[in-house]
Short mmCIF file of C-alpha atoms and ligand atoms in Angstrom, two decimals:
data_model
loop_
_atom_site.label_atom_id
_atom_site.label_comp_id
_atom_site.label_asym_id
_atom_site.label_seq_id
_atom_site.Cartn_x
_atom_site.Cartn_y
_atom_site.Cartn_z
CA MET A 233 0.00 0.00 0.00
CA PRO A 234 1.36 3.51 -0.81
CA SER A 235 2.16 5.62 2.29
CA ARG A 236 -0.59 8.07 1.29
CA PRO A 237 -3.84 6.17 0.75
CA SER A 238 -5.48 6.89 -2.57
CA LYS A 239 -8.81 5.11 -2.09
CA LEU A 240 -10.94 6.00 0.91
CA VAL A 241 -14.34 4.62 1.77
CA CYS A 242 -16.61 5.95 4.50
CA ILE A 243 -19.49 3.83 5.77
CA GLY A 244 -22.25 6.18 6.94
CA ALA A 245 -23.37 9.30 5.05
CA GLY A 246 -24.78 11.20 8.01
CA TYR A 247 -24.04 14.49 9.76
CA VAL A 248 -20.42 13.41 10.23
CA GLY A 249 -19.64 11.10 7.30
CA GLY A 250 -21.07 13.45 4.63
CA PRO A 251 -19.34 16.74 5.57
CA THR A 252 -16.08 15.11 6.71
CA MET A 253 -15.60 13.14 3.51
CA ALA A 254 -16.65 16.12 1.37
CA VAL A 255 -13.91 18.23 2.97
CA ILE A 256 -11.32 15.45 2.60
CA ALA A 257 -12.23 15.09 -1.09
CA ASP A 258 -12.11 18.85 -1.55
CA ARG A 259 -8.69 19.19 0.08
CA CYS A 260 -7.16 16.02 -1.43
CA PRO A 261 -8.22 16.02 -5.10
CA ASP A 262 -5.88 13.08 -5.82
CA VAL A 263 -7.69 10.82 -3.34
CA GLN A 264 -10.81 8.90 -4.45
CA VAL A 265 -13.48 9.19 -1.74
CA THR A 266 -16.56 6.97 -1.70
CA VAL A 267 -19.31 7.39 0.90
CA LEU A 268 -21.71 4.48 1.41
CA ASP A 269 -25.00 4.27 3.24
CA LEU A 270 -27.74 1.69 3.68
CA ASN A 271 -30.29 4.47 3.40
CA ALA A 272 -30.94 4.80 -0.35
CA SER A 273 -33.02 7.97 -0.06
CA ARG A 274 -30.21 9.66 1.91
CA ILE A 275 -27.76 8.69 -0.83
CA ALA A 276 -30.14 10.01 -3.50
CA ALA A 277 -30.29 13.31 -1.63
CA TRP A 278 -26.47 13.51 -1.43
CA ASN A 279 -26.47 13.03 -5.21
CA GLY A 280 -29.18 15.63 -5.77
CA GLU A 281 -29.56 19.39 -5.37
CA ALA A 282 -31.14 19.43 -1.90
CA LEU A 283 -28.60 17.76 0.38
CA PRO A 284 -30.03 15.67 3.24
CA ILE A 285 -28.46 17.89 5.90
CA PHE A 286 -28.45 21.66 6.20
CA GLU A 287 -24.95 22.87 6.94
CA PRO A 288 -23.63 26.30 5.88
CA GLY A 289 -20.89 26.03 3.21
CA LEU A 290 -21.51 22.32 2.54
CA PRO A 291 -23.34 22.56 -0.83
CA GLU A 292 -20.48 24.51 -2.45
CA ILE A 293 -17.92 21.89 -1.36
CA VAL A 294 -20.07 18.95 -2.46
CA ARG A 295 -20.68 20.60 -5.81
CA ARG A 296 -16.92 21.08 -6.32
CA ALA A 297 -15.88 17.52 -5.43
CA ARG A 298 -18.87 15.35 -6.41
CA GLY A 299 -18.32 13.56 -9.69
CA ARG A 300 -14.60 14.41 -9.53
CA ASN A 301 -13.18 12.44 -6.58
CA LEU A 302 -16.24 12.22 -4.33
CA ARG A 303 -19.16 9.89 -4.83
CA PHE A 304 -22.11 8.76 -2.76
CA LEU A 305 -23.27 5.17 -3.29
CA THR A 306 -25.76 2.84 -1.70
CA GLN A 307 -24.17 0.03 0.20
CA ASP A 308 -24.92 -2.48 -2.58
CA GLU A 309 -23.38 -0.23 -5.21
CA GLY A 310 -20.31 0.31 -3.06
CA MET A 311 -19.05 -3.23 -2.54
CA ALA A 312 -16.29 -3.02 -5.17
CA ALA A 313 -15.04 0.27 -3.69
CA LEU A 314 -14.95 -1.35 -0.26
CA ALA A 315 -12.92 -4.28 -1.56
CA GLU A 316 -10.35 -1.93 -3.14
CA ALA A 317 -10.14 0.62 -0.32
CA ASP A 318 -6.82 1.41 1.39
CA MET A 319 -8.66 2.98 4.28
CA VAL A 320 -12.24 2.61 5.53
CA PHE A 321 -13.86 5.07 7.94
CA ILE A 322 -16.71 3.83 10.11
CA SER A 323 -19.04 6.78 10.64
CA VAL A 324 -22.32 5.20 11.66
CA GLN A 325 -24.54 6.01 14.62
CA THR A 326 -23.64 4.84 18.15
CA PRO A 327 -26.88 5.59 20.03
CA THR A 328 -27.71 4.72 23.61
CA LYS A 329 -28.71 1.07 23.96
CA THR A 330 -32.43 0.56 24.51
CA THR A 331 -32.32 -3.12 25.46
CA GLY A 332 -29.93 -5.63 26.99
CA GLU A 333 -27.02 -5.03 29.30
CA GLY A 334 -26.39 -1.33 29.86
CA ALA A 335 -29.77 -0.31 28.36
CA GLY A 336 -30.39 3.41 28.84
CA LYS A 337 -26.68 4.22 29.24
CA ALA A 338 -24.19 2.14 27.26
CA SER A 339 -23.54 2.87 23.58
CA ASP A 340 -25.15 0.51 21.12
CA LEU A 341 -22.35 -0.80 18.93
CA GLN A 342 -24.51 -2.98 16.68
CA TYR A 343 -24.14 -0.60 13.69
CA VAL A 344 -20.37 -0.39 14.14
CA GLU A 345 -20.08 -4.15 14.49
CA ALA A 346 -22.12 -4.64 11.31
CA CYS A 347 -19.64 -2.38 9.51
CA ALA A 348 -16.69 -4.36 10.87
CA ARG A 349 -18.30 -7.59 9.61
CA LEU A 350 -18.89 -6.04 6.21
CA ILE A 351 -15.28 -4.83 5.97
CA ALA A 352 -13.99 -8.23 7.11
CA ALA A 353 -16.02 -9.91 4.37
CA GLN A 354 -15.11 -7.49 1.56
CA ALA A 355 -11.56 -6.29 2.21
CA ARG A 356 -8.68 -7.49 0.07
CA GLY A 357 -5.01 -6.95 0.99
CA HIS A 358 -4.12 -4.57 3.82
CA THR A 359 -6.85 -2.16 5.01
CA ILE A 360 -6.71 0.58 7.61
CA VAL A 361 -9.99 0.76 9.50
CA VAL A 362 -10.69 4.12 11.14
CA GLU A 363 -13.20 4.64 13.94
CA LYS A 364 -14.78 7.99 13.12
CA SER A 365 -17.93 7.30 15.15
CA THR A 366 -17.77 8.11 18.86
CA MET A 367 -17.03 4.91 20.74
CA PRO A 368 -16.70 3.73 24.32
CA VAL A 369 -13.13 3.11 25.52
CA ARG A 370 -11.73 -0.15 24.18
CA ALA A 371 -14.34 -0.46 21.41
CA ALA A 372 -11.44 -0.89 18.97
CA GLU A 373 -10.72 -4.22 20.63
CA ARG A 374 -14.12 -5.49 19.51
CA ILE A 375 -13.57 -4.21 15.97
CA GLN A 376 -10.16 -5.90 15.84
CA GLN A 377 -11.72 -9.18 17.01
CA ILE A 378 -14.36 -9.08 14.26
CA LEU A 379 -11.83 -8.16 11.58
CA SER A 380 -9.43 -10.90 12.61
CA ALA A 381 -12.15 -13.49 12.16
CA ASN A 382 -12.15 -12.86 8.38
CA THR A 383 -11.26 -15.73 6.14
CA SER A 384 -9.99 -13.93 3.04
CA GLY A 385 -6.44 -13.45 4.28
CA ALA A 386 -6.82 -9.66 4.42
CA THR A 387 -4.89 -7.80 7.13
CA PHE A 388 -6.02 -4.77 9.11
CA ALA A 389 -4.82 -1.91 11.29
CA VAL A 390 -7.40 -0.12 13.46
CA LEU A 391 -7.16 3.58 14.32
CA SER A 392 -9.36 5.87 16.35
CA ASN A 393 -9.95 9.25 14.71
CA PRO A 394 -12.89 10.78 16.58
CA GLU A 395 -14.60 13.75 15.01
CA PHE A 396 -14.94 17.06 16.87
CA LEU A 397 -17.08 19.03 14.39
CA ALA A 398 -20.16 20.77 15.73
CA GLU A 399 -23.27 21.02 13.61
CA GLY A 400 -23.94 24.43 12.11
CA THR A 401 -20.20 25.14 12.00
CA ALA A 402 -19.09 21.77 10.61
CA ILE A 403 -17.30 23.10 7.56
CA ARG A 404 -15.34 25.69 9.51
CA ASP A 405 -14.53 23.07 12.16
CA LEU A 406 -13.31 20.63 9.52
CA GLU A 407 -11.34 23.17 7.51
CA ARG A 408 -9.74 24.84 10.52
CA PRO A 409 -9.86 22.28 13.33
CA ASP A 410 -8.50 23.06 16.80
CA ARG A 411 -6.98 19.61 16.54
CA VAL A 412 -7.25 16.33 14.71
CA LEU A 413 -6.82 13.30 16.93
CA ILE A 414 -5.37 10.00 15.76
CA GLY A 415 -5.13 7.15 18.23
CA GLY A 416 -3.38 3.90 17.42
CA GLN A 417 -0.39 1.63 17.74
CA ASP A 418 0.53 0.99 14.13
CA ALA A 419 3.00 3.70 13.06
CA ALA A 420 2.48 3.17 9.32
CA ALA A 421 -1.29 3.40 9.66
CA ILE A 422 -1.02 6.56 11.76
CA GLN A 423 1.31 8.07 9.16
CA ALA A 424 -1.11 7.16 6.35
CA LEU A 425 -4.04 8.90 8.06
CA ARG A 426 -1.85 11.84 9.08
CA SER A 427 -0.86 12.29 5.42
CA ILE A 428 -4.51 12.85 4.49
CA TYR A 429 -5.09 15.58 7.10
CA ALA A 430 -1.65 17.10 6.45
CA ALA A 431 -3.03 18.37 3.12
CA TRP A 432 -4.64 21.25 5.03
CA VAL A 433 -4.15 20.87 8.80
CA PRO A 434 -0.90 22.24 10.31
CA ALA A 435 1.29 19.42 11.66
CA GLU A 436 1.18 20.69 15.26
CA ARG A 437 -2.60 20.36 15.25
CA ILE A 438 -2.53 16.66 14.44
CA LEU A 439 -2.29 14.93 17.81
CA THR A 440 -1.47 11.27 18.20
CA THR A 441 -2.23 9.16 21.26
CA GLY A 442 -2.82 5.55 22.18
CA LEU A 443 -6.09 3.99 21.00
CA TRP A 444 -7.78 4.03 24.39
CA SER A 445 -6.81 7.61 25.13
CA ALA A 446 -8.26 8.71 21.78
CA GLU A 447 -11.53 6.92 22.43
CA LEU A 448 -11.79 8.35 25.94
CA SER A 449 -10.71 11.86 24.90
CA LYS A 450 -13.72 12.14 22.59
CA LEU A 451 -16.18 11.21 25.34
CA ALA A 452 -14.34 13.46 27.79
CA ALA A 453 -14.37 16.45 25.43
CA ASN A 454 -18.13 16.23 24.99
CA ALA A 455 -18.63 15.66 28.72
CA PHE A 456 -16.58 18.78 29.57
CA LEU A 457 -18.52 20.91 27.06
CA ALA A 458 -21.86 19.64 28.34
CA GLN A 459 -20.73 20.14 31.93
CA ARG A 460 -20.10 23.83 31.22
CA VAL A 461 -23.61 24.22 29.81
CA SER A 462 -25.16 22.48 32.83
CA SER A 463 -23.03 24.61 35.17
CA ILE A 464 -24.21 27.87 33.66
CA ASN A 465 -27.77 26.57 33.41
CA SER A 466 -27.76 25.67 37.12
CA LEU A 467 -26.70 29.25 37.84
CA SER A 468 -29.41 30.59 35.52
CA ALA A 469 -32.00 29.37 38.04
CA LEU A 470 -30.20 31.07 40.92
CA CYS A 471 -30.01 34.28 38.87
CA GLU A 472 -33.76 34.22 38.32
CA ARG A 473 -34.29 33.93 42.10
CA THR A 474 -31.82 36.63 43.10
CA GLY A 475 -31.98 39.32 40.41
CA ALA A 476 -28.48 38.55 39.12
CA GLU A 477 -28.25 38.22 35.36
CA VAL A 478 -26.65 35.07 33.99
CA SER A 479 -25.23 36.70 30.85
CA GLU A 480 -23.37 39.20 33.02
CA VAL A 481 -22.10 36.43 35.30
CA ALA A 482 -20.99 34.43 32.23
CA THR A 483 -19.12 37.43 30.80
CA VAL A 484 -17.31 37.97 34.08
CA ILE A 485 -16.29 34.37 34.68
CA GLY A 486 -15.51 33.81 31.00
CA SER A 487 -13.08 36.75 30.97
CA ASP A 488 -10.80 34.72 33.23
CA SER A 489 -8.39 33.24 30.71
CA ARG A 490 -8.29 30.05 32.78
CA ILE A 491 -12.05 29.61 32.18
CA GLY A 492 -12.59 31.22 28.75
CA PRO A 493 -15.82 32.58 27.29
CA LYS A 494 -17.16 29.66 25.23
CA PHE A 495 -19.97 27.30 26.21
CA LEU A 496 -21.29 29.61 28.90
CA GLN A 497 -24.50 30.57 27.11
CA ALA A 498 -27.40 29.70 29.41
CA SER A 499 -30.18 27.92 27.56
CA VAL A 500 -33.31 25.85 27.80
CA GLY A 501 -30.91 22.90 27.88
CA PHE A 502 -28.39 21.27 25.61
CA GLY A 503 -29.65 18.99 22.88
CA GLY A 504 -28.29 17.12 19.88
CA SER A 505 -27.59 13.50 19.24
CA CYS A 506 -24.32 13.36 21.16
CA PHE A 507 -23.95 15.21 24.48
CA GLN A 508 -26.47 13.13 26.40
CA LYS A 509 -25.55 9.80 24.81
CA ASP A 510 -21.83 10.41 25.30
CA LEU A 511 -22.32 11.46 28.93
CA LEU A 512 -24.41 8.34 29.55
CA SER A 513 -21.78 6.21 27.86
CA LEU A 514 -19.18 7.72 30.22
CA VAL A 515 -21.45 7.07 33.20
CA TYR A 516 -21.85 3.45 32.14
CA LEU A 517 -18.09 2.99 31.68
CA CYS A 518 -17.43 4.42 35.16
CA GLU A 519 -20.04 2.13 36.71
CA HIS A 520 -18.70 -0.83 34.78
CA HIS A 521 -15.20 -0.13 36.04
CA GLY A 522 -16.34 0.21 39.67
CA LEU A 523 -16.24 4.01 39.94
CA PRO A 524 -19.71 4.95 41.24
CA GLU A 525 -18.65 8.41 42.51
CA VAL A 526 -17.25 9.35 39.10
CA ALA A 527 -20.38 7.99 37.44
CA ALA A 528 -22.60 10.07 39.76
CA TYR A 529 -20.62 13.22 38.96
CA TRP A 530 -21.19 12.92 35.20
CA GLN A 531 -24.78 11.71 35.65
CA SER A 532 -25.50 15.00 37.45
CA VAL A 533 -24.66 16.89 34.24
CA VAL A 534 -27.46 15.00 32.49
CA ASP A 535 -29.81 15.44 35.44
CA VAL A 536 -29.36 19.23 35.53
CA ASN A 537 -30.10 19.32 31.81
CA GLU A 538 -33.33 17.35 32.22
CA TRP A 539 -34.32 19.62 35.10
CA GLN A 540 -33.60 22.77 33.08
CA LYS A 541 -35.87 21.61 30.22
CA ARG A 542 -38.63 20.75 32.72
CA ARG A 543 -38.18 24.05 34.56
CA PHE A 544 -38.54 26.01 31.34
CA ALA A 545 -41.63 24.07 30.22
CA GLU A 546 -43.24 24.71 33.62
CA ALA A 547 -42.47 28.43 33.36
CA VAL A 548 -44.20 28.52 29.96
CA GLN A 549 -47.29 26.81 31.36
CA GLN A 550 -47.47 29.18 34.31
CA ALA A 551 -47.02 32.27 32.16
CA ALA A 552 -49.51 31.41 29.42
CA VAL A 553 -52.65 33.55 29.34
CA ASN A 554 -54.47 31.05 27.11
CA ARG A 555 -53.98 27.45 25.89
CA ARG A 556 -52.16 28.33 22.67
CA ILE A 557 -48.35 28.32 22.81
CA ALA A 558 -46.15 29.52 19.96
CA VAL A 559 -42.87 27.60 19.79
CA LEU A 560 -40.13 29.37 17.86
CA GLY A 561 -37.29 27.02 16.97
CA LEU A 562 -37.19 23.22 16.90
CA ALA A 563 -33.58 22.58 15.87
CA PHE A 564 -31.26 21.78 18.79
CA LYS A 565 -29.17 24.81 17.81
CA LYS A 566 -29.15 27.34 14.98
CA ASP A 567 -27.85 26.63 11.47
CA THR A 568 -28.83 22.97 11.40
CA ASN A 569 -31.97 21.06 10.45
CA ASP A 570 -31.16 18.44 13.10
CA PHE A 571 -33.71 17.97 15.86
CA ARG A 572 -32.34 14.86 17.54
CA GLU A 573 -32.69 15.21 21.33
CA THR A 574 -33.57 18.86 20.88
CA PRO A 575 -34.94 20.60 24.01
CA ALA A 576 -37.96 21.49 21.85
CA LEU A 577 -39.05 17.83 21.94
CA ALA A 578 -39.10 17.80 25.74
CA VAL A 579 -40.80 21.19 26.01
CA CYS A 580 -43.47 20.36 23.40
CA ARG A 581 -44.16 16.96 25.01
CA THR A 582 -44.71 18.55 28.42
CA LEU A 583 -46.98 21.27 27.01
CA LEU A 584 -49.03 18.82 24.96
CA GLN A 585 -49.39 16.40 27.88
CA SER A 586 -50.74 19.30 29.94
CA GLY A 587 -53.40 19.99 27.31
CA PHE A 588 -51.86 23.01 25.61
CA GLU A 589 -52.03 23.55 21.88
CA VAL A 590 -48.59 24.05 20.31
CA VAL A 591 -48.00 25.94 17.06
CA ALA A 592 -44.40 25.56 15.98
CA TYR A 593 -42.18 27.35 13.51
CA ASP A 594 -38.58 26.60 12.52
CA PRO A 595 -36.76 27.97 9.48
CA ARG A 596 -35.06 24.64 8.61
CA VAL A 597 -36.56 21.70 10.45
CA GLU A 598 -39.17 19.70 8.54
CA VAL A 599 -41.99 20.17 10.99
CA GLY A 600 -43.82 17.07 9.68
CA ARG A 601 -40.89 14.89 10.73
CA PHE A 602 -40.74 16.63 14.09
CA ALA A 603 -44.48 16.01 14.60
CA ALA A 604 -43.98 12.34 13.70
CA GLU A 605 -41.25 12.11 16.35
CA LEU A 606 -43.76 13.49 18.87
CA GLY A 607 -46.25 10.82 17.75
CA ALA A 608 -48.33 13.22 15.62
CA PRO A 609 -50.44 14.51 18.54
CA ALA A 610 -53.66 16.36 17.78
CA GLY A 611 -52.65 19.51 19.66
CA PHE A 612 -49.51 20.07 17.58
CA SER A 613 -49.49 22.11 14.38
CA SER A 614 -46.93 23.91 12.28
CA ALA A 615 -46.74 27.45 10.99
CA SER A 616 -44.93 28.51 7.85
CA THR A 617 -43.76 31.82 9.33
CA ALA A 618 -42.96 33.08 12.81
CA ALA A 619 -45.78 35.65 12.50
CA GLN A 620 -48.27 32.87 11.80
CA ALA A 621 -47.13 30.92 14.88
CA LEU A 622 -47.40 34.01 17.08
CA ALA A 623 -50.97 34.93 16.08
CA GLY A 624 -53.25 34.56 19.12
CA ALA A 625 -50.58 32.89 21.30
CA GLY A 626 -50.92 33.17 25.06
CA ALA A 627 -47.20 32.50 25.52
CA VAL A 628 -44.22 32.27 23.21
CA ALA A 629 -41.35 29.86 23.84
CA VAL A 630 -38.13 30.78 22.00
CA LEU A 631 -36.17 27.54 21.93
CA THR A 632 -33.51 27.94 19.21
CA GLU A 633 -31.20 30.92 18.74
CA TRP A 634 -31.89 31.40 15.00
CA ASP A 635 -30.79 34.88 13.85
CA GLU A 636 -34.31 35.41 12.51
CA PHE A 637 -35.65 35.41 16.08
CA ARG A 638 -33.17 38.07 17.18
CA GLN A 639 -34.59 40.39 14.54
CA LEU A 640 -38.31 39.76 15.01
CA ASP A 641 -40.52 42.83 14.79
CA TRP A 642 -42.49 42.33 17.99
CA SER A 643 -44.68 45.36 17.24
CA GLN A 644 -46.21 43.29 14.38
CA ALA A 645 -46.80 40.17 16.53
CA ARG A 646 -50.53 39.59 17.00
CA LEU A 647 -50.20 37.92 20.42
CA ALA A 648 -53.10 37.49 22.85
CA ALA A 649 -53.45 40.40 25.28
CA GLY A 650 -51.02 40.00 28.19
CA ALA A 651 -49.08 37.18 26.51
CA VAL A 652 -45.58 36.45 27.81
CA ILE A 653 -42.52 35.74 25.65
CA LEU A 654 -40.21 33.23 27.31
CA ASP A 655 -36.76 33.45 25.84
CA GLY A 656 -34.92 30.18 26.38
CA ARG A 657 -31.80 31.46 24.57
CA ASN A 658 -31.41 35.04 25.75
CA ILE A 659 -31.52 36.40 22.19
CA VAL A 660 -34.78 38.32 21.98
CA ASP A 661 -34.44 42.07 21.50
CA ARG A 662 -35.60 43.28 24.91
CA ALA A 663 -36.11 46.90 23.86
CA ALA A 664 -38.24 45.86 20.87
CA VAL A 665 -40.45 43.71 23.11
CA ARG A 666 -40.78 46.52 25.62
CA ARG A 667 -41.71 48.99 22.86
CA ALA A 668 -44.33 46.56 21.58
CA GLY A 669 -45.83 46.36 25.09
CA HIS A 670 -45.32 42.61 25.66
CA ARG A 671 -43.91 40.93 28.72
CA LEU A 672 -40.60 39.05 28.47
CA HIS A 673 -39.13 36.30 30.65
CA VAL A 674 -35.49 35.57 29.88
CA ILE A 675 -33.65 32.43 30.96
CA GLY A 676 -31.25 33.44 33.72
CA ALA A 677 -32.75 36.90 34.08
CA GLY A 678 -36.41 36.31 34.91
CA LEU A 679 -39.08 38.84 33.95
CA THR A 680 -37.32 41.84 32.46
P1 NAD B 984 -26.24 9.80 11.46
O1 NAD B 984 -27.32 9.01 12.07
O2 NAD B 984 -26.53 11.15 10.88
O3 NAD B 984 -25.53 8.96 10.29
C1 NAD B 984 -25.21 7.62 10.38
C2 NAD B 984 -25.47 6.99 9.02
O4 NAD B 984 -24.94 5.66 9.02
C3 NAD B 984 -26.95 6.84 8.68
O5 NAD B 984 -27.22 7.50 7.45
C4 NAD B 984 -27.17 5.33 8.57
O6 NAD B 984 -28.10 4.97 7.57
C5 NAD B 984 -25.79 4.85 8.22
N1 NAD B 984 -25.55 3.44 8.54
C6 NAD B 984 -25.80 2.79 9.71
N2 NAD B 984 -25.40 1.52 9.63
C7 NAD B 984 -24.88 1.33 8.38
C8 NAD B 984 -24.30 0.25 7.71
N3 NAD B 984 -24.15 -0.94 8.29
N4 NAD B 984 -23.90 0.43 6.44
C9 NAD B 984 -24.04 1.63 5.83
N5 NAD B 984 -24.57 2.72 6.43
C10 NAD B 984 -24.99 2.56 7.69
O7 NAD B 984 -25.10 9.93 12.58
P2 NAD B 984 -24.03 11.11 12.73
O8 NAD B 984 -24.65 12.27 13.40
O9 NAD B 984 -23.33 11.28 11.44
O10 NAD B 984 -23.05 10.44 13.81
C11 NAD B 984 -22.23 9.36 13.46
C12 NAD B 984 -21.22 9.15 14.58
O11 NAD B 984 -20.40 10.32 14.74
C13 NAD B 984 -21.83 8.91 15.97
O12 NAD B 984 -21.02 8.00 16.66
C14 NAD B 984 -21.74 10.27 16.63
O13 NAD B 984 -21.65 10.17 18.05
C15 NAD B 984 -20.46 10.82 16.07
N6 NAD B 984 -20.39 12.27 15.99
C16 NAD B 984 -21.46 13.01 15.60
C17 NAD B 984 -21.36 14.39 15.46
C18 NAD B 984 -22.52 15.24 15.02
O14 NAD B 984 -22.41 16.46 15.06
N7 NAD B 984 -23.63 14.69 14.59
C19 NAD B 984 -20.13 15.02 15.70
C20 NAD B 984 -19.04 14.23 16.09
C21 NAD B 984 -19.18 12.87 16.22
C1 UGA B 985 -20.96 18.93 20.04
C2 UGA B 985 -19.50 19.35 20.25
O1 UGA B 985 -19.44 20.77 20.33
C3 UGA B 985 -18.62 18.86 19.11
O2 UGA B 985 -17.26 19.18 19.37
C4 UGA B 985 -18.79 17.33 18.98
O3 UGA B 985 -18.04 16.86 17.89
C5 UGA B 985 -20.25 17.00 18.77
O4 UGA B 985 -21.03 17.51 19.89
C6 UGA B 985 -20.54 15.53 18.73
O5 UGA B 985 -19.77 14.74 19.20
O6 UGA B 985 -21.63 15.27 18.23
P1 UGA B 985 -22.99 19.80 18.59
O7 UGA B 985 -23.78 18.92 19.47
O8 UGA B 985 -23.17 19.68 17.12
O9 UGA B 985 -21.42 19.57 18.85
O10 UGA B 985 -23.26 21.32 18.96
P2 UGA B 985 -22.79 22.26 20.18
O11 UGA B 985 -22.45 23.57 19.64
O12 UGA B 985 -21.78 21.61 21.04
O13 UGA B 985 -24.15 22.40 21.01
C7 UGA B 985 -24.71 21.33 21.72
C8 UGA B 985 -25.91 21.82 22.51
O14 UGA B 985 -25.48 22.66 23.60
C9 UGA B 985 -26.88 22.65 21.69
O15 UGA B 985 -28.19 22.35 22.04
C10 UGA B 985 -26.53 24.08 22.08
O16 UGA B 985 -27.59 24.97 21.92
C11 UGA B 985 -26.18 23.89 23.55
N1 UGA B 985 -25.30 24.95 24.07
C12 UGA B 985 -24.05 25.10 23.58
C13 UGA B 985 -25.77 25.78 25.07
O17 UGA B 985 -26.91 25.64 25.53
N2 UGA B 985 -24.95 26.78 25.56
C14 UGA B 985 -23.68 26.95 25.09
O18 UGA B 985 -22.98 27.87 25.59
C15 UGA B 985 -23.22 26.09 24.07
#
């Protein structure tokens, strides 16, 4: 195998596999990149005009590389590419297990294991297998076991290369990463993967560690980020009781260079497909390794987040002057169409269970899919504009920090008399609300 791989395959064309491979193809025009997925409609979307995920900057990159050295294939179509690949990335989901040992906490590795079996069956010659999905510590051992059971005579090296991109800023994160992490034992394999990233990432930003440290570092990084959000959210409640303002507190503590300003934005709670599942995976690992105090510490980060979502939903119910609630924002953060584990799901569920009618608007989320996730309840409906959602509402819950919501003209909002706007992101223009004569409750500041 040449020291720089020329044929890459990625299994999994999701929020990580798609953008990551598009950037690799864009930055390494001499490398053939094939992205496979079982989901044929997702692959069709990657091959079409409307990509399956909304991510700023992504369409331009896909347009540049697709058909040149980037292709998206269904799994069946991609078998030959898999057999010829020098390097295969596994970028499939690792959700929380729902059944069996560790249910509710441990990561479900069934999708990863299926990929390892597929690679073992298809690979020819020497293949570097790269864990791109987020894994529990020592997951690579399981992958190695599966690969070594192959009968074709192929040989393998396994690396951990966890991804640190955040949705909404994925392209920037991939093009200018704080660091790229490669964990492994096989020097030639590490060098081969390093040579791909070296096309655009400065050498000092490519960190190498042992396999287990790489796997744990990914879980730890997400746990630390989530812990900061739960810390500031816990203080947001104290601010509301005392008259302190959480954004001021965050600015002050964040100006300490030892603490830094990022991830101190109080919110209705963190969401997304990873923070909670990765924290729970860490909790499970700690319990499994006989560290109940460590497990309890990280579990508390999840618990505060659940409490914050509940607390916000209760505040909305108490503030509402009628039974119609306008929900602005369903995505778990701005600039993505992703609503996995979004706080909006928890808030809408609570409101609907309490008999409220919810009218939701989001600029990017397909509200039909969101409603299906809720179980298509009768009290839930969608609006095609923010103004439509606001009409007649007895309370407004702002749940995502979309720029559009910062700029809303509250004087045009036809809210019910006395309606309260509850800002779960601290982004609403307070002066504009005051001028329009509405009441405003801001997370971490109370009624302003
Ligand atoms: P995703 O659900 O968007 O994508 C996973 C894709 O894998 C799906 O399209 C699915 O159809 C496909 N797939 C599953 N099994 C397959 C198989 N056997 N063969 C072919 N395709 C298969 O997930 P994601 O958000 O891209 O996350 C993937 C991994 O990356 C997870 O471990 C996650 O924790 C991690 N991660 C996610 C993010 C993020 O921002 N979403 C960031 C960093 C790391
Ligand atoms: C996060 C990490 O930031 C990435 O480094 C990591 O790769 C990724 O998880 C992953 O492993 O999936 P992501 O979930 O896409 O990325 O988005 P974040 O920007 O981290 O936001 C997560 C949640 O925390 C969002 O709901 C966001 O609104 C919330 N948040 C974030 C706050 O409430 N306050 C903050 O100050 C920051």
